[in-house]
Tab-separated table of C-alpha atoms in Angstrom:
chain	number	residue	atom	x	y	z
A	1008	UNK	CA	122.807	147.808	101.737
A	1009	UNK	CA	125.384	150.033	100.147
A	1010	UNK	CA	126.671	149.150	96.678
A	1011	UNK	CA	129.858	150.412	95.092
A	1012	UNK	CA	130.233	150.304	91.319
A	1013	UNK	CA	133.451	150.608	89.364
A	1014	UNK	CA	132.487	150.546	85.703
A	1015	UNK	CA	135.999	150.315	84.250
A	1016	UNK	CA	137.431	146.794	84.711
A	1017	UNK	CA	140.709	147.728	83.009
A	1018	UNK	CA	142.494	150.923	82.079
A	1019	UNK	CA	145.825	151.803	80.587
A	1020	UNK	CA	147.836	155.037	80.693
A	1021	UNK	CA	151.259	156.089	79.547
A	1022	UNK	CA	153.897	157.161	81.984
A	1023	UNK	CA	153.652	160.854	82.972
A	1024	UNK	CA	150.062	161.098	81.725
A	1025	UNK	CA	146.917	161.631	83.782
A	1026	UNK	CA	144.206	159.028	84.289
A	1027	UNK	CA	140.834	159.102	86.046
A	1028	UNK	CA	139.182	156.060	87.602
A	1029	UNK	CA	135.428	156.157	88.137
A	1030	UNK	CA	133.376	155.053	91.123
A	1031	UNK	CA	129.717	155.454	91.968
A	1032	UNK	CA	127.928	154.315	95.083
A	1033	UNK	CA	124.414	153.926	96.325
A	1034	UNK	CA	123.440	154.793	99.870
A	1035	UNK	CA	120.721	156.442	101.906
A	1036	UNK	CA	123.194	157.419	104.597
A	1037	UNK	CA	124.251	161.020	105.094
A	1038	UNK	CA	127.400	160.367	107.113
A	1039	UNK	CA	129.995	158.126	105.551
A	1040	UNK	CA	133.546	157.883	104.290
A	1041	UNK	CA	134.936	156.979	100.900
A	1042	UNK	CA	138.317	155.476	100.104
A	1043	UNK	CA	140.548	154.449	97.256
A	1044	UNK	CA	142.809	151.488	97.955
A	1045	UNK	CA	145.673	150.243	95.778
A	1046	UNK	CA	146.585	146.560	95.521
A	1047	UNK	CA	149.795	145.978	93.516
A	1048	UNK	CA	150.311	142.534	91.991
A	1049	UNK	CA	150.982	140.006	94.764
A	1050	UNK	CA	151.295	142.781	97.313
A	1051	UNK	CA	149.114	143.993	100.070
A	1052	UNK	CA	146.327	146.553	99.994
A	1053	UNK	CA	147.332	150.086	100.880
A	1054	UNK	CA	145.273	153.216	101.352
A	1055	UNK	CA	145.659	155.836	98.626
A	1056	UNK	CA	143.238	158.534	99.689
A	1057	UNK	CA	140.117	159.067	101.790
A	1058	UNK	CA	137.237	161.517	101.802
A	1059	UNK	CA	134.778	162.336	104.553
A	1060	UNK	CA	131.293	162.912	103.145
A	1061	UNK	CA	130.711	165.986	105.295
A	1062	UNK	CA	133.702	167.747	103.752
A	1063	UNK	CA	133.019	169.671	100.580
A	1064	UNK	CA	136.676	170.067	99.697
A	1065	UNK	CA	138.090	167.298	97.548
A	1066	UNK	CA	140.917	165.317	99.143
A	1067	UNK	CA	144.412	165.434	97.658
A	1068	UNK	CA	147.487	163.335	98.395
A	1069	UNK	CA	150.482	164.292	96.266
A	1070	UNK	CA	149.728	163.017	92.725
A	1071	UNK	CA	146.369	161.566	93.758
A	1072	UNK	CA	143.181	163.590	94.008
A	1073	UNK	CA	139.478	162.862	94.057
A	1074	UNK	CA	136.411	164.462	92.542
A	1075	UNK	CA	133.674	163.921	95.115
A	1076	UNK	CA	130.165	164.718	93.912
A	1077	UNK	CA	127.882	163.907	96.848
A	1078	UNK	CA	124.590	164.624	95.107
A	1079	UNK	CA	125.563	162.454	92.157
A	1080	UNK	CA	127.082	159.814	94.488
A	1081	UNK	CA	130.261	159.842	92.467
A	1082	UNK	CA	133.834	159.518	93.726
A	1083	UNK	CA	136.489	159.440	91.008
A	1084	UNK	CA	140.246	159.163	91.467
A	1085	UNK	CA	142.664	161.193	89.373
A	1086	UNK	CA	146.279	160.112	89.138
A	1087	UNK	CA	148.575	162.783	87.735
A	1088	UNK	CA	152.062	162.199	86.317
A	1089	UNK	CA	151.475	158.428	86.272
A	1090	UNK	CA	154.420	156.258	87.234
A	1091	UNK	CA	155.206	152.616	86.476
A	1092	UNK	CA	154.761	151.866	90.180
A	1093	UNK	CA	151.140	152.954	89.947
A	1094	UNK	CA	150.352	149.726	88.092
A	1095	UNK	CA	147.889	147.928	90.372
A	1096	UNK	CA	144.258	147.084	91.085
A	1097	UNK	CA	142.422	150.091	92.465
A	1098	UNK	CA	139.418	149.577	94.697
A	1099	UNK	CA	136.849	152.155	95.642
A	1100	UNK	CA	135.351	151.526	99.085
A	1101	UNK	CA	132.490	152.891	101.183
A	1102	UNK	CA	132.365	153.009	104.960
A	1103	UNK	CA	129.163	153.778	106.812
A	1104	UNK	CA	129.590	155.780	109.954
A	1105	UNK	CA	128.518	154.128	113.183
A	1106	UNK	CA	128.312	150.682	111.603
A	1107	UNK	CA	131.480	149.191	112.974
A	1108	UNK	CA	133.377	150.948	110.225
A	1109	UNK	CA	133.761	147.953	107.909
A	1110	UNK	CA	134.614	148.602	104.265
A	1111	UNK	CA	132.298	147.849	101.350
A	1112	UNK	CA	134.424	147.477	98.204
A	1113	UNK	CA	133.764	147.773	94.494
A	1114	UNK	CA	135.038	145.135	92.059
A	1115	UNK	CA	138.132	147.109	91.227
A	1116	UNK	CA	139.830	148.665	88.207
A	1117	UNK	CA	143.057	147.190	86.902
A	1118	UNK	CA	145.390	150.026	85.924
A	1119	UNK	CA	148.415	149.429	83.715
A	1120	UNK	CA	150.992	152.174	83.344
A	1121	UNK	CA	153.124	151.744	80.227
A	1122	UNK	CA	156.494	153.301	79.395
B	1063	UNK	CA	155.838	149.717	113.760
B	1064	UNK	CA	155.278	146.205	112.472
B	1065	UNK	CA	152.379	145.717	110.100
B	1066	UNK	CA	149.600	143.156	110.103
B	1067	UNK	CA	151.033	139.643	109.885
B	1068	UNK	CA	149.265	136.678	108.333
B	1069	UNK	CA	150.180	133.052	107.896
B	1070	UNK	CA	150.382	130.928	105.935
B	1071	UNK	CA	150.766	132.970	102.758
B	1072	UNK	CA	149.582	130.122	100.541
B	1073	UNK	CA	147.569	126.971	101.196
B	1074	UNK	CA	146.322	124.242	98.894
B	1075	UNK	CA	143.815	121.723	100.228
B	1076	UNK	CA	141.299	119.275	98.866
B	1077	UNK	CA	137.587	119.866	99.244
B	1078	UNK	CA	136.101	118.655	102.490
B	1079	UNK	CA	139.409	119.188	104.310
B	1080	UNK	CA	139.804	121.786	107.044
B	1081	UNK	CA	142.138	124.787	107.116
B	1082	UNK	CA	143.037	127.555	109.530
B	1083	UNK	CA	144.479	131.011	108.963
B	1084	UNK	CA	146.220	133.167	111.524
B	1085	UNK	CA	146.386	136.952	111.858
B	1086	UNK	CA	148.420	139.142	114.187
B	1087	UNK	CA	147.213	142.755	114.044
B	1088	UNK	CA	149.224	145.889	114.603
B	1089	UNK	CA	150.058	146.207	118.278
B	1090	UNK	CA	147.374	148.077	120.182
B	1091	UNK	CA	144.741	147.963	117.451
B	1092	UNK	CA	141.344	147.242	118.965
B	1093	UNK	CA	139.437	146.265	115.845
B	1094	UNK	CA	140.207	143.333	113.552
B	1095	UNK	CA	138.530	142.403	110.275
B	1096	UNK	CA	138.580	139.301	108.082
B	1097	UNK	CA	137.746	139.814	104.412
B	1098	UNK	CA	137.347	137.255	101.620
B	1099	UNK	CA	138.574	138.316	98.179
B	1100	UNK	CA	137.498	136.020	95.353
B	1101	UNK	CA	139.450	136.395	92.113
B	1102	UNK	CA	138.182	139.324	90.087
B	1103	UNK	CA	136.161	140.804	92.924
B	1104	UNK	CA	136.654	143.279	95.725
B	1105	UNK	CA	137.112	142.078	99.300
B	1106	UNK	CA	133.981	141.154	101.220
B	1107	UNK	CA	133.728	141.381	104.996
B	1108	UNK	CA	133.391	138.040	106.760
B	1109	UNK	CA	133.685	139.052	110.407
B	1110	UNK	CA	134.680	142.010	112.546
B	1111	UNK	CA	135.988	141.928	116.110
B	1112	UNK	CA	136.360	144.787	118.543
B	1113	UNK	CA	138.749	143.656	121.237
B	1114	UNK	CA	137.637	140.022	121.705
B	1115	UNK	CA	133.951	140.549	120.946
B	1116	UNK	CA	132.216	140.040	117.602
B	1117	UNK	CA	130.760	143.229	116.107
B	1118	UNK	CA	129.486	141.843	112.797
B	1119	UNK	CA	129.471	138.286	111.466
B	1120	UNK	CA	126.384	138.566	109.299
B	1121	UNK	CA	128.217	137.466	106.136
B	1122	UNK	CA	130.157	134.610	107.705
B	1123	UNK	CA	128.928	131.175	106.488
B	1124	UNK	CA	128.600	129.824	109.981
B	1125	UNK	CA	127.934	126.261	108.919
B	1126	UNK	CA	131.555	125.946	107.811
B	1127	UNK	CA	133.450	129.076	108.879
B	1128	UNK	CA	134.426	129.999	112.414
B	1129	UNK	CA	136.666	132.674	113.862
B	1130	UNK	CA	137.984	133.729	117.199
B	1131	UNK	CA	140.167	136.462	118.568
B	1132	UNK	CA	142.372	135.314	121.373
B	1133	UNK	CA	142.607	137.744	124.299
B	1134	UNK	CA	141.711	140.588	121.974
B	1135	UNK	CA	144.956	140.256	119.994
B	1136	UNK	CA	145.619	137.408	117.505
B	1137	UNK	CA	142.827	135.899	115.473
B	1138	UNK	CA	142.234	132.627	113.672
B	1139	UNK	CA	139.783	131.918	110.877
B	1140	UNK	CA	138.843	128.293	110.230
B	1141	UNK	CA	137.034	126.577	107.387
B	1142	UNK	CA	135.653	123.089	107.956
B	1143	UNK	CA	134.856	121.472	105.579
B	1144	UNK	CA	136.181	123.487	102.650
B	1145	UNK	CA	134.323	123.796	99.348
B	1146	UNK	CA	135.653	124.661	95.910
B	1147	UNK	CA	134.004	128.097	96.106
B	1148	UNK	CA	136.099	128.941	99.173
B	1149	UNK	CA	139.133	129.429	96.913
B	1150	UNK	CA	140.074	133.047	97.537
B	1151	UNK	CA	142.513	135.365	99.250
B	1152	UNK	CA	141.687	135.868	102.918
B	1153	UNK	CA	142.690	139.312	104.101
B	1154	UNK	CA	143.082	140.415	107.670
B	1155	UNK	CA	142.965	144.094	108.573
B	1156	UNK	CA	143.236	145.991	111.831
B	1157	UNK	CA	142.282	149.445	112.987
B	1158	UNK	CA	142.820	151.542	116.100
B	1159	UNK	CA	139.094	152.257	116.091
B	1160	UNK	CA	137.467	151.295	119.355
B	1161	UNK	CA	140.145	152.556	121.694
B	1162	UNK	CA	139.101	155.359	124.001
B	1163	UNK	CA	141.681	157.788	122.696
B	1164	UNK	CA	141.715	156.616	119.093
B	1165	UNK	CA	139.017	157.868	116.775
B	1166	UNK	CA	140.685	156.978	113.497
B	1167	UNK	CA	138.886	154.417	111.370
B	1168	UNK	CA	141.692	153.725	108.891
B	1169	UNK	CA	142.295	150.029	108.249
B	1170	UNK	CA	145.698	148.466	107.703
B	1171	UNK	CA	145.808	145.258	105.680
B	1172	UNK	CA	148.010	142.199	105.924
B	1173	UNK	CA	149.474	140.425	102.874
B	1174	UNK	CA	146.667	137.862	102.790
B	1175	UNK	CA	146.481	134.079	102.600
B	1176	UNK	CA	145.774	132.616	99.172
B	1177	UNK	CA	143.650	129.481	99.541
B	1178	UNK	CA	143.183	127.027	96.689
B	1179	UNK	CA	140.629	124.256	97.162
B	1180	UNK	CA	140.933	121.403	94.655
């Protein structure tokens, strides 16, 4: 079974600063996908960014980027120019290819952006 | 396009009672997932449907939980009888994955149903 570990239960960052959320995973698979999802308070889960394991280039979506280290099984999320609306729970998730494509989530990191 | 709809949004029941949740996926999405999210944890897959067939229900507590997907569209998740440890948010997600011309695996989540068992 694949396990996803987020070692930072809570983090705080000031507006306009940069913050990095950590995620490690354990798998014997070679083909898989990794995701970061955002869950604002009392609001639904939305996809922030995704990375295909076969791609060496790190994914980027506007202010969000990842540092994917396949050999180290590490997948961190960097949020640049943090905004108050970034306050949310952030979940790292693993998806095994050819398994029905269900998501295996970490426990999450609660991010607070302060003025 | 309309997103994933779930109802009710909140439900409070006593232990040993039964409860049902409803999910309407995004139109045309072949695959539907139910996840259980206990407070302080990440969501955990309960069951996955592709069209109206079950793909994976290995983590569904089948002695008390049941689910069905009507005509490959709407889905209901039932708990009977409920236990205190079933208190959680139940998330429904859908994905185009499984359609002949759709290879994307991205999942779209509904707002969830928050269940409190007292």
